Short mmCIF file of N, CA and C in Angstrom, two decimals:
data_model
loop_
_atom_site.label_atom_id
_atom_site.label_comp_id
_atom_site.label_asym_id
_atom_site.label_seq_id
_atom_site.Cartn_x
_atom_site.Cartn_y
_atom_site.Cartn_z
N MET A 159 0.83 -1.17 0.00
CA MET A 159 0.00 0.00 0.00
C MET A 159 0.88 1.24 0.00
N PHE A 160 0.61 2.19 -0.89
CA PHE A 160 1.37 3.44 -0.99
C PHE A 160 0.89 4.41 0.08
N ARG A 161 1.85 5.01 0.78
CA ARG A 161 1.52 6.04 1.77
C ARG A 161 2.20 7.32 1.32
N SER A 162 1.47 8.37 1.30
CA SER A 162 2.03 9.64 0.87
C SER A 162 3.03 10.16 1.90
N PRO A 163 4.04 10.96 1.48
CA PRO A 163 4.99 11.54 2.44
C PRO A 163 4.29 12.36 3.52
N ALA A 164 3.24 13.08 3.16
CA ALA A 164 2.52 13.89 4.16
C ALA A 164 1.91 12.99 5.23
N ARG A 165 1.36 11.86 4.81
CA ARG A 165 0.77 10.93 5.77
C ARG A 165 1.85 10.31 6.65
N GLU A 166 3.02 10.01 6.08
CA GLU A 166 4.14 9.48 6.86
C GLU A 166 4.55 10.46 7.95
N ARG A 167 4.71 11.74 7.60
CA ARG A 167 5.12 12.75 8.58
C ARG A 167 4.09 12.88 9.69
N ALA A 168 2.84 12.76 9.36
CA ALA A 168 1.79 12.88 10.39
C ALA A 168 1.82 11.69 11.35
N ALA A 169 2.29 10.53 10.90
CA ALA A 169 2.33 9.35 11.75
C ALA A 169 3.51 9.39 12.71
N ILE A 170 4.60 10.03 12.36
CA ILE A 170 5.81 10.02 13.18
C ILE A 170 5.57 10.62 14.57
N PRO A 171 4.94 11.78 14.73
CA PRO A 171 4.73 12.29 16.10
C PRO A 171 3.95 11.31 16.97
N HIS A 172 2.98 10.62 16.40
CA HIS A 172 2.21 9.65 17.17
C HIS A 172 3.12 8.54 17.67
N VAL A 173 3.98 8.01 16.82
CA VAL A 173 4.90 6.94 17.21
C VAL A 173 5.88 7.47 18.26
N PHE A 174 6.40 8.66 18.05
CA PHE A 174 7.36 9.28 18.98
C PHE A 174 6.76 9.36 20.38
N ASP A 175 5.51 9.78 20.48
CA ASP A 175 4.88 9.97 21.78
C ASP A 175 4.25 8.70 22.35
N ALA A 176 3.83 7.77 21.49
CA ALA A 176 3.07 6.63 21.96
C ALA A 176 3.92 5.40 22.30
N THR A 177 5.17 5.38 21.89
CA THR A 177 6.00 4.22 22.15
C THR A 177 6.32 4.08 23.63
N GLY A 178 6.65 2.88 24.05
CA GLY A 178 6.99 2.64 25.45
C GLY A 178 8.46 2.82 25.75
N VAL A 179 9.20 3.37 24.80
CA VAL A 179 10.64 3.57 24.94
C VAL A 179 10.92 5.07 24.96
N ALA A 180 11.90 5.48 25.75
CA ALA A 180 12.31 6.88 25.78
C ALA A 180 12.98 7.23 24.45
N ILE A 181 12.52 8.29 23.82
CA ILE A 181 13.09 8.75 22.56
C ILE A 181 13.38 10.24 22.66
N CYS A 182 14.60 10.59 22.25
CA CYS A 182 15.03 11.99 22.17
C CYS A 182 15.34 12.31 20.72
N GLU A 183 15.09 13.52 20.33
CA GLU A 183 15.58 14.03 19.06
C GLU A 183 16.63 15.08 19.42
N GLU A 184 17.85 14.87 18.93
CA GLU A 184 18.95 15.74 19.31
C GLU A 184 19.63 16.34 18.09
N ASP A 185 20.18 17.53 18.27
CA ASP A 185 20.89 18.25 17.21
C ASP A 185 22.38 18.20 17.52
N PHE A 186 23.14 17.49 16.68
CA PHE A 186 24.58 17.35 16.83
C PHE A 186 25.34 18.23 15.83
N SER A 187 24.68 19.24 15.25
CA SER A 187 25.31 20.07 14.22
C SER A 187 26.58 20.74 14.73
N ASP A 188 26.55 21.33 15.92
CA ASP A 188 27.73 22.00 16.46
C ASP A 188 28.84 21.00 16.78
N VAL A 189 28.46 19.80 17.19
CA VAL A 189 29.45 18.75 17.45
C VAL A 189 30.15 18.39 16.14
N LYS A 190 29.38 18.24 15.09
CA LYS A 190 29.96 17.93 13.77
C LYS A 190 30.92 19.02 13.33
N ARG A 191 30.55 20.28 13.57
CA ARG A 191 31.45 21.38 13.21
C ARG A 191 32.75 21.31 14.02
N ALA A 192 32.66 20.96 15.29
CA ALA A 192 33.87 20.83 16.12
C ALA A 192 34.77 19.71 15.60
N ILE A 193 34.16 18.60 15.19
CA ILE A 193 34.92 17.48 14.61
C ILE A 193 35.58 17.93 13.30
N ASP A 194 34.82 18.62 12.47
CA ASP A 194 35.37 19.10 11.19
C ASP A 194 36.52 20.08 11.40
N GLU A 195 36.42 20.92 12.45
CA GLU A 195 37.51 21.85 12.76
C GLU A 195 38.78 21.09 13.15
N LEU A 196 38.62 20.03 13.93
CA LEU A 196 39.78 19.21 14.29
C LEU A 196 40.41 18.59 13.05
N ARG A 197 39.58 18.07 12.17
CA ARG A 197 40.10 17.48 10.93
C ARG A 197 40.85 18.52 10.11
N ALA A 198 40.30 19.73 10.04
CA ALA A 198 40.97 20.80 9.29
C ALA A 198 42.32 21.14 9.89
N ARG A 199 42.47 20.92 11.20
CA ARG A 199 43.75 21.17 11.87
C ARG A 199 44.68 19.97 11.79
N GLY A 200 44.25 18.92 11.08
CA GLY A 200 45.11 17.76 10.87
C GLY A 200 44.89 16.59 11.80
N VAL A 201 43.89 16.66 12.67
CA VAL A 201 43.63 15.54 13.58
C VAL A 201 42.97 14.42 12.79
N ARG A 202 43.59 13.25 12.80
CA ARG A 202 43.04 12.09 12.07
C ARG A 202 42.45 11.04 12.99
N ASP A 203 42.96 10.93 14.21
CA ASP A 203 42.48 9.92 15.15
C ASP A 203 41.75 10.62 16.29
N LEU A 204 40.43 10.67 16.17
CA LEU A 204 39.61 11.39 17.15
C LEU A 204 39.69 10.76 18.54
N ARG A 205 39.70 9.43 18.61
CA ARG A 205 39.81 8.76 19.91
C ARG A 205 41.10 9.16 20.62
N ASP A 206 42.21 9.10 19.88
CA ASP A 206 43.50 9.46 20.45
C ASP A 206 43.52 10.92 20.89
N TYR A 207 42.96 11.79 20.05
CA TYR A 207 42.93 13.21 20.39
C TYR A 207 42.14 13.43 21.68
N CYS A 208 41.01 12.79 21.80
CA CYS A 208 40.18 12.95 23.01
C CYS A 208 40.89 12.38 24.24
N ALA A 209 41.65 11.30 24.06
CA ALA A 209 42.38 10.71 25.18
C ALA A 209 43.49 11.65 25.67
N THR A 210 44.12 12.35 24.74
CA THR A 210 45.22 13.25 25.13
C THR A 210 44.75 14.67 25.42
N HIS A 211 43.50 14.98 25.06
CA HIS A 211 42.91 16.30 25.34
C HIS A 211 41.53 16.11 25.96
N PRO A 212 41.46 15.57 27.19
CA PRO A 212 40.15 15.24 27.79
C PRO A 212 39.24 16.46 27.95
N ASP A 213 39.81 17.64 28.09
CA ASP A 213 38.97 18.83 28.22
C ASP A 213 38.20 19.14 26.94
N PHE A 214 38.75 18.69 25.79
CA PHE A 214 38.05 18.92 24.52
C PHE A 214 36.66 18.29 24.54
N VAL A 215 36.53 17.12 25.14
CA VAL A 215 35.26 16.37 25.12
C VAL A 215 34.14 17.18 25.78
N LEU A 216 34.45 17.95 26.80
CA LEU A 216 33.43 18.72 27.50
C LEU A 216 32.80 19.77 26.61
N ARG A 217 33.59 20.38 25.72
CA ARG A 217 33.07 21.44 24.86
C ARG A 217 32.01 20.91 23.89
N PRO A 218 32.31 19.89 23.08
CA PRO A 218 31.24 19.39 22.19
C PRO A 218 30.07 18.75 22.93
N ALA A 219 30.33 18.12 24.08
CA ALA A 219 29.23 17.52 24.84
C ALA A 219 28.21 18.57 25.24
N ALA A 220 28.68 19.77 25.54
CA ALA A 220 27.78 20.87 25.90
C ALA A 220 27.06 21.44 24.68
N MET A 221 27.52 21.09 23.49
CA MET A 221 26.93 21.63 22.26
C MET A 221 25.70 20.86 21.79
N VAL A 222 25.52 19.64 22.29
CA VAL A 222 24.36 18.84 21.87
C VAL A 222 23.10 19.55 22.34
N ARG A 223 22.19 19.73 21.41
CA ARG A 223 20.93 20.41 21.75
C ARG A 223 19.79 19.41 21.63
N VAL A 224 19.04 19.25 22.70
CA VAL A 224 17.88 18.36 22.67
C VAL A 224 16.73 19.14 22.07
N VAL A 225 16.20 18.63 20.98
CA VAL A 225 15.09 19.27 20.26
C VAL A 225 13.76 18.84 20.84
N ASP A 226 13.66 17.56 21.18
CA ASP A 226 12.39 17.03 21.71
C ASP A 226 12.68 15.75 22.48
N ILE A 227 11.81 15.41 23.37
CA ILE A 227 11.87 14.15 24.11
C ILE A 227 10.45 13.73 24.42
N ASN A 228 10.20 12.44 24.35
CA ASN A 228 8.83 11.99 24.62
C ASN A 228 8.58 11.86 26.12
N ASP A 229 7.32 11.61 26.47
CA ASP A 229 6.93 11.53 27.88
C ASP A 229 7.62 10.39 28.62
N VAL A 230 7.89 9.28 27.94
CA VAL A 230 8.60 8.18 28.58
C VAL A 230 9.99 8.65 29.00
N GLY A 231 10.65 9.42 28.15
CA GLY A 231 11.96 9.96 28.48
C GLY A 231 11.90 10.94 29.64
N VAL A 232 10.88 11.77 29.66
CA VAL A 232 10.70 12.72 30.76
C VAL A 232 10.59 11.97 32.08
N ARG A 233 9.77 10.93 32.11
CA ARG A 233 9.60 10.15 33.34
C ARG A 233 10.89 9.40 33.70
N LEU A 234 11.52 8.78 32.71
CA LEU A 234 12.73 8.00 32.96
C LEU A 234 13.82 8.86 33.59
N LEU A 235 13.95 10.09 33.11
CA LEU A 235 15.02 10.97 33.57
C LEU A 235 14.61 11.83 34.77
N GLY A 236 13.41 11.59 35.30
CA GLY A 236 13.00 12.21 36.56
C GLY A 236 12.64 13.68 36.48
N ALA A 237 12.15 14.12 35.34
CA ALA A 237 11.76 15.53 35.20
C ALA A 237 10.28 15.70 35.49
N ARG A 238 9.92 16.91 35.90
CA ARG A 238 8.49 17.22 36.11
C ARG A 238 7.78 17.35 34.77
N ASP A 239 8.49 17.93 33.79
CA ASP A 239 7.91 18.11 32.46
C ASP A 239 9.03 18.21 31.44
N LYS A 240 8.67 18.25 30.20
CA LYS A 240 9.62 18.29 29.10
C LYS A 240 10.51 19.52 29.17
N ASP A 241 9.95 20.67 29.48
CA ASP A 241 10.74 21.90 29.51
C ASP A 241 11.86 21.83 30.56
N GLU A 242 11.56 21.26 31.72
CA GLU A 242 12.59 21.14 32.75
C GLU A 242 13.74 20.28 32.24
N LEU A 243 13.42 19.22 31.55
CA LEU A 243 14.45 18.31 31.06
C LEU A 243 15.24 18.94 29.91
N LEU A 244 14.57 19.60 29.00
CA LEU A 244 15.28 20.20 27.87
C LEU A 244 16.26 21.26 28.35
N ALA A 245 15.92 21.94 29.42
CA ALA A 245 16.79 22.99 29.95
C ALA A 245 17.94 22.43 30.77
N SER A 246 17.86 21.17 31.20
CA SER A 246 18.87 20.67 32.12
C SER A 246 19.35 19.26 31.78
N LEU A 247 19.27 18.85 30.53
CA LEU A 247 19.66 17.49 30.17
C LEU A 247 21.13 17.23 30.46
N HIS A 248 21.96 18.27 30.40
CA HIS A 248 23.39 18.10 30.69
C HIS A 248 23.61 17.53 32.09
N ARG A 249 22.65 17.73 33.00
CA ARG A 249 22.77 17.18 34.36
C ARG A 249 22.69 15.66 34.37
N CYS A 250 22.25 15.04 33.28
CA CYS A 250 22.15 13.58 33.21
C CYS A 250 23.48 12.94 32.82
N SER A 251 24.42 13.74 32.40
CA SER A 251 25.73 13.24 32.02
C SER A 251 26.59 13.04 33.26
N LEU A 252 27.28 11.91 33.30
CA LEU A 252 28.17 11.58 34.41
C LEU A 252 29.58 11.40 33.86
N PRO A 253 30.60 11.39 34.72
CA PRO A 253 31.96 11.16 34.22
C PRO A 253 32.07 9.87 33.39
N GLU A 254 31.32 8.84 33.77
CA GLU A 254 31.35 7.58 33.01
C GLU A 254 30.77 7.73 31.61
N THR A 255 29.97 8.76 31.41
CA THR A 255 29.32 8.97 30.11
C THR A 255 30.30 9.53 29.08
N ARG A 256 31.40 10.10 29.53
CA ARG A 256 32.35 10.77 28.64
C ARG A 256 32.88 9.82 27.56
N ALA A 257 33.26 8.61 27.92
CA ALA A 257 33.80 7.65 26.93
C ALA A 257 32.74 7.30 25.89
N VAL A 258 31.50 7.20 26.31
CA VAL A 258 30.41 6.91 25.37
C VAL A 258 30.24 8.08 24.41
N PHE A 259 30.34 9.30 24.92
CA PHE A 259 30.20 10.47 24.04
C PHE A 259 31.33 10.52 23.02
N VAL A 260 32.54 10.15 23.43
CA VAL A 260 33.66 10.10 22.47
C VAL A 260 33.31 9.13 21.34
N GLU A 261 32.77 7.97 21.68
CA GLU A 261 32.41 7.00 20.65
C GLU A 261 31.27 7.50 19.76
N GLN A 262 30.36 8.29 20.32
CA GLN A 262 29.32 8.91 19.50
C GLN A 262 29.95 9.86 18.48
N MET A 263 30.93 10.65 18.93
CA MET A 263 31.62 11.56 18.01
C MET A 263 32.37 10.79 16.93
N VAL A 264 33.00 9.69 17.32
CA VAL A 264 33.70 8.85 16.33
C VAL A 264 32.70 8.33 15.30
N ALA A 265 31.54 7.89 15.74
CA ALA A 265 30.51 7.40 14.81
C ALA A 265 30.13 8.49 13.81
N ILE A 266 29.97 9.72 14.30
CA ILE A 266 29.64 10.84 13.40
C ILE A 266 30.80 11.08 12.44
N ALA A 267 32.02 11.11 12.96
CA ALA A 267 33.20 11.37 12.13
C ALA A 267 33.37 10.31 11.05
N GLU A 268 33.03 9.08 11.37
CA GLU A 268 33.16 7.98 10.41
C GLU A 268 31.99 7.88 9.45
N GLY A 269 30.97 8.72 9.65
CA GLY A 269 29.82 8.70 8.75
C GLY A 269 28.89 7.53 8.96
N ARG A 270 28.92 6.93 10.14
CA ARG A 270 28.01 5.81 10.41
C ARG A 270 26.57 6.31 10.49
N THR A 271 25.64 5.41 10.27
CA THR A 271 24.23 5.78 10.36
C THR A 271 23.60 5.34 11.66
N SER A 272 24.36 4.60 12.49
CA SER A 272 23.83 4.21 13.79
C SER A 272 24.98 3.97 14.77
N TYR A 273 24.61 4.01 16.03
CA TYR A 273 25.56 3.76 17.11
C TYR A 273 24.75 3.19 18.27
N GLU A 274 25.32 2.20 18.94
CA GLU A 274 24.64 1.61 20.10
C GLU A 274 25.67 1.36 21.19
N SER A 275 25.27 1.63 22.42
CA SER A 275 26.17 1.42 23.54
C SER A 275 25.38 1.33 24.84
N GLU A 276 25.97 0.67 25.79
CA GLU A 276 25.45 0.71 27.14
C GLU A 276 26.14 1.88 27.83
N ALA A 277 25.42 2.58 28.68
CA ALA A 277 25.99 3.74 29.36
C ALA A 277 25.36 3.88 30.74
N VAL A 278 26.07 4.59 31.60
CA VAL A 278 25.51 4.96 32.90
C VAL A 278 25.20 6.45 32.82
N ILE A 279 23.95 6.78 33.12
CA ILE A 279 23.52 8.17 33.11
C ILE A 279 22.87 8.49 34.45
N GLY A 280 22.66 9.76 34.69
CA GLY A 280 21.99 10.18 35.92
C GLY A 280 20.61 10.73 35.61
N THR A 281 19.75 10.69 36.59
CA THR A 281 18.45 11.34 36.46
C THR A 281 18.55 12.71 37.13
N LEU A 282 17.56 13.54 36.94
CA LEU A 282 17.57 14.86 37.56
C LEU A 282 17.50 14.77 39.08
N SER A 283 16.99 13.64 39.60
CA SER A 283 16.92 13.45 41.06
C SER A 283 18.19 12.85 41.62
N GLY A 284 19.16 12.55 40.76
CA GLY A 284 20.44 12.04 41.22
C GLY A 284 20.59 10.52 41.16
N ALA A 285 19.56 9.80 40.75
CA ALA A 285 19.67 8.35 40.61
C ALA A 285 20.57 8.03 39.43
N ARG A 286 21.20 6.86 39.48
CA ARG A 286 22.05 6.40 38.39
C ARG A 286 21.33 5.27 37.67
N LEU A 287 21.31 5.32 36.35
CA LEU A 287 20.68 4.29 35.54
C LEU A 287 21.68 3.72 34.55
N THR A 288 21.61 2.42 34.35
CA THR A 288 22.35 1.80 33.25
C THR A 288 21.36 1.70 32.11
N VAL A 289 21.74 2.25 30.96
CA VAL A 289 20.82 2.31 29.83
C VAL A 289 21.49 1.78 28.57
N LEU A 290 20.67 1.35 27.66
CA LEU A 290 21.10 1.02 26.31
C LEU A 290 20.72 2.21 25.45
N LEU A 291 21.73 2.86 24.86
CA LEU A 291 21.51 4.00 23.98
C LEU A 291 21.64 3.53 22.54
N THR A 292 20.67 3.86 21.73
CA THR A 292 20.75 3.59 20.30
C THR A 292 20.52 4.90 19.57
N MET A 293 21.46 5.24 18.70
CA MET A 293 21.37 6.50 17.97
C MET A 293 21.27 6.21 16.48
N THR A 294 20.40 6.96 15.81
CA THR A 294 20.25 6.83 14.38
C THR A 294 20.60 8.17 13.75
N PHE A 295 21.68 8.17 12.96
CA PHE A 295 22.14 9.38 12.29
C PHE A 295 21.66 9.36 10.84
N PRO A 296 21.36 10.54 10.28
CA PRO A 296 21.05 10.57 8.85
C PRO A 296 22.31 10.20 8.07
N PRO A 297 22.18 9.52 6.93
CA PRO A 297 23.37 9.14 6.17
C PRO A 297 24.09 10.37 5.62
N PRO A 298 25.43 10.33 5.61
CA PRO A 298 26.18 11.46 5.04
C PRO A 298 25.81 11.64 3.57
N PRO A 299 25.81 12.80 3.05
CA PRO A 299 26.29 14.04 3.63
C PRO A 299 25.20 14.83 4.35
N ALA A 300 24.12 14.18 4.72
CA ALA A 300 23.04 14.89 5.41
C ALA A 300 23.54 15.50 6.72
N ARG A 301 22.86 16.51 7.16
CA ARG A 301 23.20 17.17 8.42
C ARG A 301 22.82 16.27 9.59
N VAL A 302 23.44 16.51 10.73
CA VAL A 302 23.15 15.71 11.92
C VAL A 302 22.32 16.52 12.92
N ASP A 303 21.34 17.22 12.39
CA ASP A 303 20.51 18.06 13.25
C ASP A 303 19.23 17.35 13.71
N ARG A 304 19.04 16.11 13.30
CA ARG A 304 17.85 15.35 13.70
C ARG A 304 18.25 13.91 14.02
N VAL A 305 19.05 13.75 15.05
CA VAL A 305 19.52 12.43 15.48
C VAL A 305 18.49 11.87 16.45
N LEU A 306 18.03 10.66 16.16
CA LEU A 306 17.08 10.01 17.07
C LEU A 306 17.84 9.12 18.03
N VAL A 307 17.55 9.28 19.31
CA VAL A 307 18.21 8.52 20.37
C VAL A 307 17.14 7.80 21.17
N THR A 308 17.27 6.48 21.25
CA THR A 308 16.37 5.72 22.13
C THR A 308 17.16 5.36 23.38
N ILE A 309 16.45 5.36 24.50
CA ILE A 309 17.07 5.09 25.79
C ILE A 309 16.24 4.01 26.48
N VAL A 310 16.85 2.86 26.71
CA VAL A 310 16.16 1.75 27.37
C VAL A 310 16.86 1.49 28.69
N ASP A 311 16.12 1.57 29.77
CA ASP A 311 16.66 1.34 31.11
C ASP A 311 16.91 -0.16 31.29
N VAL A 312 18.17 -0.54 31.51
CA VAL A 312 18.52 -1.94 31.74
C VAL A 312 19.14 -2.11 33.14
N THR A 313 18.89 -1.17 34.02
CA THR A 313 19.48 -1.17 35.36
C THR A 313 19.16 -2.46 36.11
N GLU A 314 17.91 -2.83 36.17
CA GLU A 314 17.51 -4.03 36.93
C GLU A 314 18.08 -5.29 36.30
N ARG A 315 18.11 -5.36 34.99
CA ARG A 315 18.67 -6.54 34.31
C ARG A 315 20.16 -6.66 34.64
N LYS A 316 20.87 -5.54 34.66
CA LYS A 316 22.30 -5.56 35.01
C LYS A 316 22.50 -6.02 36.44
N ARG A 317 21.66 -5.54 37.36
CA ARG A 317 21.77 -5.96 38.76
C ARG A 317 21.52 -7.46 38.91
N ALA A 318 20.55 -7.96 38.19
CA ALA A 318 20.22 -9.37 38.27
C ALA A 318 21.34 -10.26 37.73
N ASN A 319 22.12 -9.74 36.79
CA ASN A 319 23.20 -10.52 36.20
C ASN A 319 24.52 -10.41 36.94
N THR A 320 24.56 -9.57 37.98
CA THR A 320 25.82 -9.43 38.72
C THR A 320 25.80 -10.13 40.04
#
């Protein structure tokens, strides 16, 4: 059955809000520019550069802009509402999250269309969660201003396996 593009776009918000999984839409455009600036300066190994310049990682991490998050994500991250979370999502990042962010930047630099990792994040109330992050990037040379991130809480499963 053929579905028109207009009908497809109308269905996406429903899926975004109705799914039982936390979904964020994030803008990594400024992160991509920072990566491109490093390349222009001759940096070829982003992992190595981040290992020898750990302060660099903090700058692009602060550049990620959350465009939208569904209600499941709001509840998972302990926010009262979407606006509170959009204004303070950086509070969910922990020192352990830094290595995962480096790998996200590497995925962007390599032009991958997806990235998946387990990570430890914080909630706004200070709880720590082990989550499975899955990111879907538009294929190059498209912009990375609409990256979809799913967040699945696997904290209890990890506890049960240890």
